[in-house]
Amino acid sequence: MADRTVTEAQEHREIIEALFGFVDKAVAPIEEEHAELLADETRVFDERGLMSPEYQDISRQVRELSAEAGFYSLYGAEELGGGNLSAAGIVAIQEAMHHRYGPNRSVVHESVIPSPFTNGLSPLLLELDEGLREEKLEAIAAGTATLCFALSEPDAGSDVFNLKTRASAVDGGWVLNGQKQWISNAAHASHAFVFAVTDPEAFKARTGGITCFFVDTDAEGFSVDTGIPMMGNRGSNATIISLTDVHVTPRQIVGEEGKALKLALGGISRGRLTMSATCVGLARWALDMSLEYANTRRTFGRTIGEHQMVQAKLAEMAMEIYLCKSAVLRTAEMVDAGEASVKETSIIKARCTEMVGRVLDEAIQIHGGLGLTNELGLEAGYRFARMLRIPDGTSEIQRRTIARRMLAGDSTL
Ligand SMILES: Cc1cc2nc3c(=O)[nH]c(=O)nc-3n(C[C@H](O)[C@H](O)[C@H](O)COP(=O)(O)OP(=O)(O)OC[C@H]3O[C@@H](n4cnc5c(N)ncnc54)[C@H](O)[C@@H]3O)c2cc1C
């Protein structure tokens, strides 16, 4: 390992230790105070699948504490006042947090450090008009204002070239009209990155034509129609939103007019890498629990870890995790080296999200009836893992990308 890499790895370990210290000292008491609520999904989410006001309040407290302690903006760029961590640093932290805290500490995972592109110091903020950014940045960095990323629509999930939301030119800017679906956090966000077609011709020719706008969620015509109750993540906090004649000005354009698809894909790519590291961490958490249980639970006069069939499960889990972890680290190194890594990011997104599902499934099996109880968190992890195969590009879309890149000549592995 080069000296620089050794120093960086040491720095990452120190940040992780500090983060653990912060969670244990500052967040755990809040979790303890609200233990009953946090253990009850029907109180964390309302019947529409949206965060309840009580949960929002807990989440806000944790965000603000994390911002004060300097952790909330860890993944943000230096120009935005963030921690400017490398991709290697982000995946190390993401894995470590999920390995240590498992799936049941939602407030830790959602509020201590936000998603690296849809919330907090998103790199999309770098593309914002400077004046507007200055106005909004402080509240976003402090966790008092949150964001959402509104690309998907009822008819445009995998197929972004089916977007129907239009921005029509009017005096002084555009008006946005359309509907967005599956948008995480829109009901609680202060601002939304909204993607709309500004040039139907270029869009039809697939040469561009999509523009991203930074929209205040209290703007006239911006409304959250409903939440979408669903499995995983203890509900989901996903929403359907409507845009009805929402006025936007050139100042609200994120990046360049008509060139937002690249921005969106860049962000999603970052999300895929982080999600892959989350899977590795969560799978390690489940494996550790399984090892402990295998060493203590006894059947037929011996620990279940002494039965070959259980050993085989443990070995399979470890093999899968080790290979995924190695691939995530390698992909992060490619990102940090500025190498093209579209194919590799798709490989790890598909494989890690599938791997964590299999590992959680086997962990439940090893725990027998206990594995199915709400007590251990394995069933919550299993539902969360199942959810991950859909957002940020489904497993099928990742395979499509991998195959298409290879067929076009990018076949290095
Ligand atoms: C929990 C959650 C949170 C989300 N958060 C956000 C968010 O914050 N912002 C946002 O913009 N979006 C968000 N999404 C939307 C997400 O990105 C889409 O759900 C995803 O891209 C899939 O789109 P779809 O649901 O429309 O499925 P479809 O695109 O309709 O796909 C249906 C099925 O067909 C398969 N399929 C489609 N095309 C092909 C093909 N060419 N080859 C083979 N198979 C194919 C898919 O893999 C899938 O199995 C979220 C989704 C979820 C579940």
Short mmCIF file of C-alpha atoms in Angstrom, two decimals, residues 17-158:
data_model
loop_
_atom_site.label_atom_id
_atom_site.label_comp_id
_atom_site.label_asym_id
_atom_site.label_seq_id
_atom_site.Cartn_x
_atom_site.Cartn_y
_atom_site.Cartn_z
CA GLU A 17 -13.96 6.10 15.82
CA ALA A 18 -15.03 9.72 16.35
CA LEU A 19 -18.37 9.00 14.66
CA PHE A 20 -18.97 5.96 16.87
CA GLY A 21 -18.18 8.13 19.89
CA PHE A 22 -20.65 10.77 18.71
CA VAL A 23 -23.44 8.26 18.06
CA ASP A 24 -22.92 6.49 21.37
CA LYS A 25 -22.68 9.69 23.39
CA ALA A 26 -25.07 12.08 21.65
CA VAL A 27 -27.54 10.00 19.62
CA ALA A 28 -28.01 6.92 21.82
CA PRO A 29 -29.57 8.95 24.70
CA ILE A 30 -32.09 10.46 22.26
CA GLU A 31 -32.88 6.99 20.95
CA GLU A 32 -33.26 5.74 24.50
CA GLU A 33 -35.61 8.57 25.40
CA HIS A 34 -37.82 7.69 22.42
CA ALA A 35 -37.21 3.94 22.44
CA GLU A 36 -40.88 3.02 22.38
CA LEU A 37 -41.68 5.23 19.42
CA LEU A 38 -38.59 4.18 17.46
CA ALA A 39 -39.42 0.50 17.93
CA ASP A 40 -42.92 0.97 16.57
CA GLU A 41 -43.10 1.41 12.79
CA THR A 42 -46.68 2.61 13.02
CA ARG A 43 -45.43 5.57 15.06
CA VAL A 44 -42.31 6.24 13.01
CA PHE A 45 -44.40 6.45 9.84
CA ASP A 46 -47.98 7.59 9.44
CA GLU A 47 -50.59 5.67 7.46
CA ARG A 48 -49.43 7.38 4.25
CA GLY A 49 -45.91 6.01 4.71
CA LEU A 50 -44.49 9.44 5.64
CA MET A 51 -42.35 10.22 8.66
CA SER A 52 -44.58 11.09 11.60
CA PRO A 53 -44.18 14.56 13.16
CA GLU A 54 -42.69 12.96 16.29
CA TYR A 55 -40.09 11.10 14.23
CA GLN A 56 -39.33 14.22 12.19
CA ASP A 57 -38.59 16.04 15.40
CA ILE A 58 -36.17 13.33 16.57
CA SER A 59 -34.53 13.29 13.15
CA ARG A 60 -34.13 17.08 13.19
CA GLN A 61 -32.53 16.99 16.65
CA VAL A 62 -30.01 14.39 15.51
CA ARG A 63 -29.25 16.25 12.25
CA GLU A 64 -28.57 19.46 14.07
CA LEU A 65 -26.37 17.78 16.68
CA SER A 66 -24.48 15.99 13.94
CA ALA A 67 -23.99 19.26 12.05
CA GLU A 68 -22.67 20.95 15.18
CA ALA A 69 -20.26 18.08 15.75
CA GLY A 70 -19.07 18.33 12.13
CA PHE A 71 -20.33 14.93 10.92
CA TYR A 72 -23.45 15.89 8.97
CA SER A 73 -21.45 17.43 6.10
CA LEU A 74 -18.69 14.86 6.05
CA TYR A 75 -19.49 13.67 2.51
CA GLY A 76 -19.85 17.22 1.10
CA ALA A 77 -17.33 18.98 -1.14
CA GLU A 78 -14.79 21.36 0.36
CA GLU A 79 -16.18 24.30 -1.68
CA LEU A 80 -19.49 23.75 0.12
CA GLY A 81 -17.83 23.59 3.52
CA GLY A 82 -17.99 19.79 3.62
CA GLY A 83 -15.49 17.19 4.81
CA ASN A 84 -14.37 16.52 1.24
CA LEU A 85 -13.92 12.81 1.85
CA SER A 86 -12.63 10.64 -0.95
CA ALA A 87 -14.85 7.86 -2.32
CA ALA A 88 -12.66 5.43 -0.35
CA GLY A 89 -13.44 7.39 2.80
CA ILE A 90 -17.17 7.45 2.12
CA VAL A 91 -17.41 3.71 1.55
CA ALA A 92 -15.31 3.00 4.64
CA ILE A 93 -17.64 5.10 6.81
CA GLN A 94 -20.81 3.80 5.22
CA GLU A 95 -19.75 0.20 5.76
CA ALA A 96 -18.54 0.83 9.31
CA MET A 97 -21.78 2.55 10.38
CA HIS A 98 -23.99 -0.25 9.05
CA HIS A 99 -21.71 -2.96 10.38
CA ARG A 100 -21.81 -1.50 13.87
CA TYR A 101 -25.38 -0.26 14.10
CA GLY A 102 -27.30 -2.68 11.87
CA PRO A 103 -30.63 -1.81 10.25
CA ASN A 104 -32.62 -0.88 13.35
CA ARG A 105 -31.02 2.47 14.10
CA SER A 106 -32.88 4.43 11.41
CA VAL A 107 -32.27 7.79 13.03
CA VAL A 108 -28.53 7.08 13.04
CA HIS A 109 -28.42 6.12 9.38
CA GLU A 110 -30.77 8.78 8.04
CA SER A 111 -29.92 11.74 10.19
CA VAL A 112 -26.25 11.61 11.22
CA ILE A 113 -24.94 11.68 7.64
CA PRO A 114 -27.41 12.20 4.78
CA SER A 115 -27.35 10.49 1.40
CA PRO A 116 -24.38 11.74 -0.65
CA PHE A 117 -26.41 13.33 -3.46
CA THR A 118 -30.11 13.67 -2.68
CA ASN A 119 -29.77 15.55 0.62
CA GLY A 120 -27.32 17.58 2.70
CA LEU A 121 -24.32 19.03 0.88
CA SER A 122 -25.22 17.36 -2.42
CA PRO A 123 -22.67 17.91 -5.21
CA LEU A 124 -25.59 19.34 -7.22
CA LEU A 125 -25.33 22.43 -5.01
CA LEU A 126 -21.97 23.13 -6.65
CA GLU A 127 -23.88 23.71 -9.88
CA LEU A 128 -26.23 26.23 -8.35
CA ASP A 129 -26.20 29.98 -9.03
CA GLU A 130 -23.66 31.39 -6.57
CA GLY A 131 -25.99 33.93 -4.97
CA LEU A 132 -28.77 31.41 -4.50
CA ARG A 133 -26.32 28.90 -3.05
CA GLU A 134 -25.06 31.44 -0.55
CA GLU A 135 -28.62 32.14 0.55
CA LYS A 136 -29.49 28.50 1.12
CA LEU A 137 -26.24 26.81 2.08
CA GLU A 138 -26.08 27.62 5.77
CA ALA A 139 -29.44 26.05 6.60
CA ILE A 140 -28.73 23.00 4.44
CA ALA A 141 -25.32 22.45 6.07
CA ALA A 142 -26.86 22.87 9.52
CA GLY A 143 -29.51 20.23 8.81
CA THR A 144 -32.36 22.68 9.40
CA ALA A 145 -33.29 22.60 5.70
CA THR A 146 -33.40 19.28 3.85
CA LEU A 147 -33.59 18.40 0.16
CA CYS A 148 -35.16 15.93 -2.23
CA PHE A 149 -34.29 14.71 -5.71
CA ALA A 150 -37.24 14.62 -8.08
CA LEU A 151 -36.40 12.72 -11.25
CA SER A 152 -38.71 9.68 -11.39
CA GLU A 153 -42.31 9.84 -12.57
CA PRO A 154 -45.23 7.42 -12.84
CA ASP A 155 -44.16 6.54 -16.40
CA ALA A 156 -40.45 7.20 -16.08
CA GLY A 157 -38.44 5.13 -13.62
CA SER A 158 -35.82 3.09 -15.45
#
